C-alpha positions as semicolon CSV with decimal commas, in nm:
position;residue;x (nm);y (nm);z (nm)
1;X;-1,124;-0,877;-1,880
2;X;-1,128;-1,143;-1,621
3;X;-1,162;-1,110;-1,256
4;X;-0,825;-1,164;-1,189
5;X;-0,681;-0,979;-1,414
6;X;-0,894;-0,696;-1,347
7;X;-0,797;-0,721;-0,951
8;X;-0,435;-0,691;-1,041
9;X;-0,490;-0,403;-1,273
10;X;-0,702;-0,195;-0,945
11;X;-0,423;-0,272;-0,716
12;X;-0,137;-0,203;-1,001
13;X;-0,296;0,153;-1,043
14;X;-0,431;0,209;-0,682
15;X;-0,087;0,130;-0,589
16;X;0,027;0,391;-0,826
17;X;-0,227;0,612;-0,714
18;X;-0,057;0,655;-0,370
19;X;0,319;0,658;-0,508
20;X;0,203;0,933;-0,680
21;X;0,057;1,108;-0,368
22;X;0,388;1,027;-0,213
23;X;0,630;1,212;-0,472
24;X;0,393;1,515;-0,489
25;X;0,373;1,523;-0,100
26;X;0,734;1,615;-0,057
27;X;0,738;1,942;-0,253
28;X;0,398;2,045;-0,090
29;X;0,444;1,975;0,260
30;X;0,795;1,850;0,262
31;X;0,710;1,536;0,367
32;X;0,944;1,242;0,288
33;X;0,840;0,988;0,023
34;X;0,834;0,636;0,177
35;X;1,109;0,446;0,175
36;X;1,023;0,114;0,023
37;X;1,426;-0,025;0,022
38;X;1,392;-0,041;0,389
39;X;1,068;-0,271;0,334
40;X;1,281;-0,446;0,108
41;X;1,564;-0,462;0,374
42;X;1,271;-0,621;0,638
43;X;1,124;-0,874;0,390
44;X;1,490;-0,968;0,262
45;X;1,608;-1,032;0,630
46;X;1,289;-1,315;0,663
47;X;1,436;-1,572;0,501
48;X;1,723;-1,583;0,717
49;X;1,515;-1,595;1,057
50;X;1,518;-1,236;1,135
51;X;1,186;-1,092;1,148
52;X;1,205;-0,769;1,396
53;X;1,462;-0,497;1,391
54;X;1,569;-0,258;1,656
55;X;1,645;-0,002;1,367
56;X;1,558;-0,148;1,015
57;X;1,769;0,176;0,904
58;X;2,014;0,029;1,103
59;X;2,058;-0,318;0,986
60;X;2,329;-0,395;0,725
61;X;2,187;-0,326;0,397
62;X;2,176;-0,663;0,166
63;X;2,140;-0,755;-0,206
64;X;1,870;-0,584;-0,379
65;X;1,629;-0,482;-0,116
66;X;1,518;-0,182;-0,341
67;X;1,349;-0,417;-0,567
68;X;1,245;-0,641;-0,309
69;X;1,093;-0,335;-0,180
70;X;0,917;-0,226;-0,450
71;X;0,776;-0,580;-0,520
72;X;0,621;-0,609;-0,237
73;X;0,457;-0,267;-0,222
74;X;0,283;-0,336;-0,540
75;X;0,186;-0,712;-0,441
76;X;0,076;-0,585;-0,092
77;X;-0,109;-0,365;-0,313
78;X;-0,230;-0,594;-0,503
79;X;-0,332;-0,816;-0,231
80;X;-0,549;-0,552;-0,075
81;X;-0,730;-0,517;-0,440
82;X;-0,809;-0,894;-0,393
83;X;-0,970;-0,847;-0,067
84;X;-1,186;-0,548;-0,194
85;X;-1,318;-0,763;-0,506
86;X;-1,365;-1,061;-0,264
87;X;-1,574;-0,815;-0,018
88;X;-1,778;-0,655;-0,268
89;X;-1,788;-0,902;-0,593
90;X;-1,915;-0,910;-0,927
91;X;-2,125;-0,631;-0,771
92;X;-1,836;-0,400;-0,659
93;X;-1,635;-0,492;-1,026
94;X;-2,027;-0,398;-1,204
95;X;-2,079;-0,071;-0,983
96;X;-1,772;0,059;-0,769
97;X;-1,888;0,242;-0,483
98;X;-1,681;0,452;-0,281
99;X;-1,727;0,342;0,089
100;X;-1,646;0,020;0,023
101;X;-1,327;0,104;-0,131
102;X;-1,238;0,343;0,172
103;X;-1,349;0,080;0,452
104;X;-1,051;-0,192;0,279
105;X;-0,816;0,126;0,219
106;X;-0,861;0,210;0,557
107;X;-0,823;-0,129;0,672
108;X;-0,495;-0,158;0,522
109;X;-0,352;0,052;0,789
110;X;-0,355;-0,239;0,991
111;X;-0,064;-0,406;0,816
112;X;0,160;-0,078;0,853
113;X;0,044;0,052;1,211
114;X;0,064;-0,286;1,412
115;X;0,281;-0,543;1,202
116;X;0,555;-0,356;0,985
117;X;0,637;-0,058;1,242
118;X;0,712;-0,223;1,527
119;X;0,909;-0,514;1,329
120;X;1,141;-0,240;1,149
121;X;1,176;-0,096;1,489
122;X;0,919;0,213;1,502
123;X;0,703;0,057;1,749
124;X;0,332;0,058;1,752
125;X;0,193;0,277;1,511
126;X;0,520;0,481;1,491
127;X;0,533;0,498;1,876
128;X;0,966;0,505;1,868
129;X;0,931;0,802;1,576
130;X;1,040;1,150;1,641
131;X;0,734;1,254;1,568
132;X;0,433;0,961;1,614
133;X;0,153;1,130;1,517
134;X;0,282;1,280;1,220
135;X;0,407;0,938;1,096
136;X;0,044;0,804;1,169
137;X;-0,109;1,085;1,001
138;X;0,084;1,055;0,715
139;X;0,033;0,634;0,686
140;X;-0,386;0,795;0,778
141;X;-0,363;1,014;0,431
142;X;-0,157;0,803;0,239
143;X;-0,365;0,478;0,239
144;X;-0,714;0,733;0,212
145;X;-0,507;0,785;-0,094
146;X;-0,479;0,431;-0,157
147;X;-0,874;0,402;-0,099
148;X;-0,932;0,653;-0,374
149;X;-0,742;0,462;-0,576
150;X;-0,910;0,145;-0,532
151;X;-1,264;0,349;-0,618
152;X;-1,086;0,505;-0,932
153;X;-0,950;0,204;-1,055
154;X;-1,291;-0,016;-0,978
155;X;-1,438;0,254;-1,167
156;X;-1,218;0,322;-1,455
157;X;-1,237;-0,062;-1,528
158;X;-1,617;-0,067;-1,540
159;X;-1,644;0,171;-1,783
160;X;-1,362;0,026;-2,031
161;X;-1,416;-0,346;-1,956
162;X;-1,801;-0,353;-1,822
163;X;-1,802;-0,745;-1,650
164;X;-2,011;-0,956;-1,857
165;X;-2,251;-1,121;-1,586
């Protein structure tokens, strides 16, 4: 399996990895699941010059920003996967280790925290929210989540498809 393919296949599942998180978080803890038509609703709003939201939940839904949504999840997802195979290499792909996986997977809180909050209208790491620190505690676990499923992934491809190098 190539290197790119393999890097789309760790952020496919890792991705996976924290949707499923997210669906068995709301019977647990009664937590919401995330709600990736209102990403959709931000990213389908670019093209036509609007970038920031007072309310994304507030701005007139448009054409198909549930799959829009869900597209860019998983290529955000994906993305991420790229930058963990760039950072750790045919070494990382060979040998997954776990801290390496948790430093990106923790690193993708950037994106949510300080660039697609405060555009959707949240604020700075959920600062507008009801409740702030349980939104950033819940974007905290979720993307741990993500981490784990970066490591799992990495790991569950070097066993089926060991790199040949």
């Amino acid at each position: 399996m190539n290197i790119a393919l393999r890097t789309v296949v760790i952020g496919i599942v890792a991705t996976g990895v924290m949707d499923v998180w997210g669906v068995l978080r709301e019977p647990l803890f009664h937590l919401p699941r995330a709600n990736y038509r209102l990403i959709g609703r931000w990213f389908a709003y670019m093209p036509r010059g609007t970038f920031r939201h007072v309310s994304i939940a507030a701005s007139a839904p448009l054409p198909f920003e549930r799959a829009i949504g869900w597209t860019a999840h998983y290529a955000i997802g994906i993305t991420f996967a790229a930058l963990l195979v760039l950072l750790g290499g045919h070494d990382w792909l060979r040998r997954p280790t776990l801290g390496l996986a948790l430093v990106v997977g923790l690193a993708t809180l950037v994106a949510p925290l300080l660039i697609m909050q405060p555009a959707m209208g949240a604020g700075i790491a959920s600062a507008n929210t009801a409740n702030p620190n349980a939104a950033r505690l819940q974007s905290l676990v979720s993307h741990l989540i993500y981490a784990l499923g970066l490591y799992g992934a990495g790991w569950l491809c070097s066993v089926l498809f060991p790199p040949v190098h």
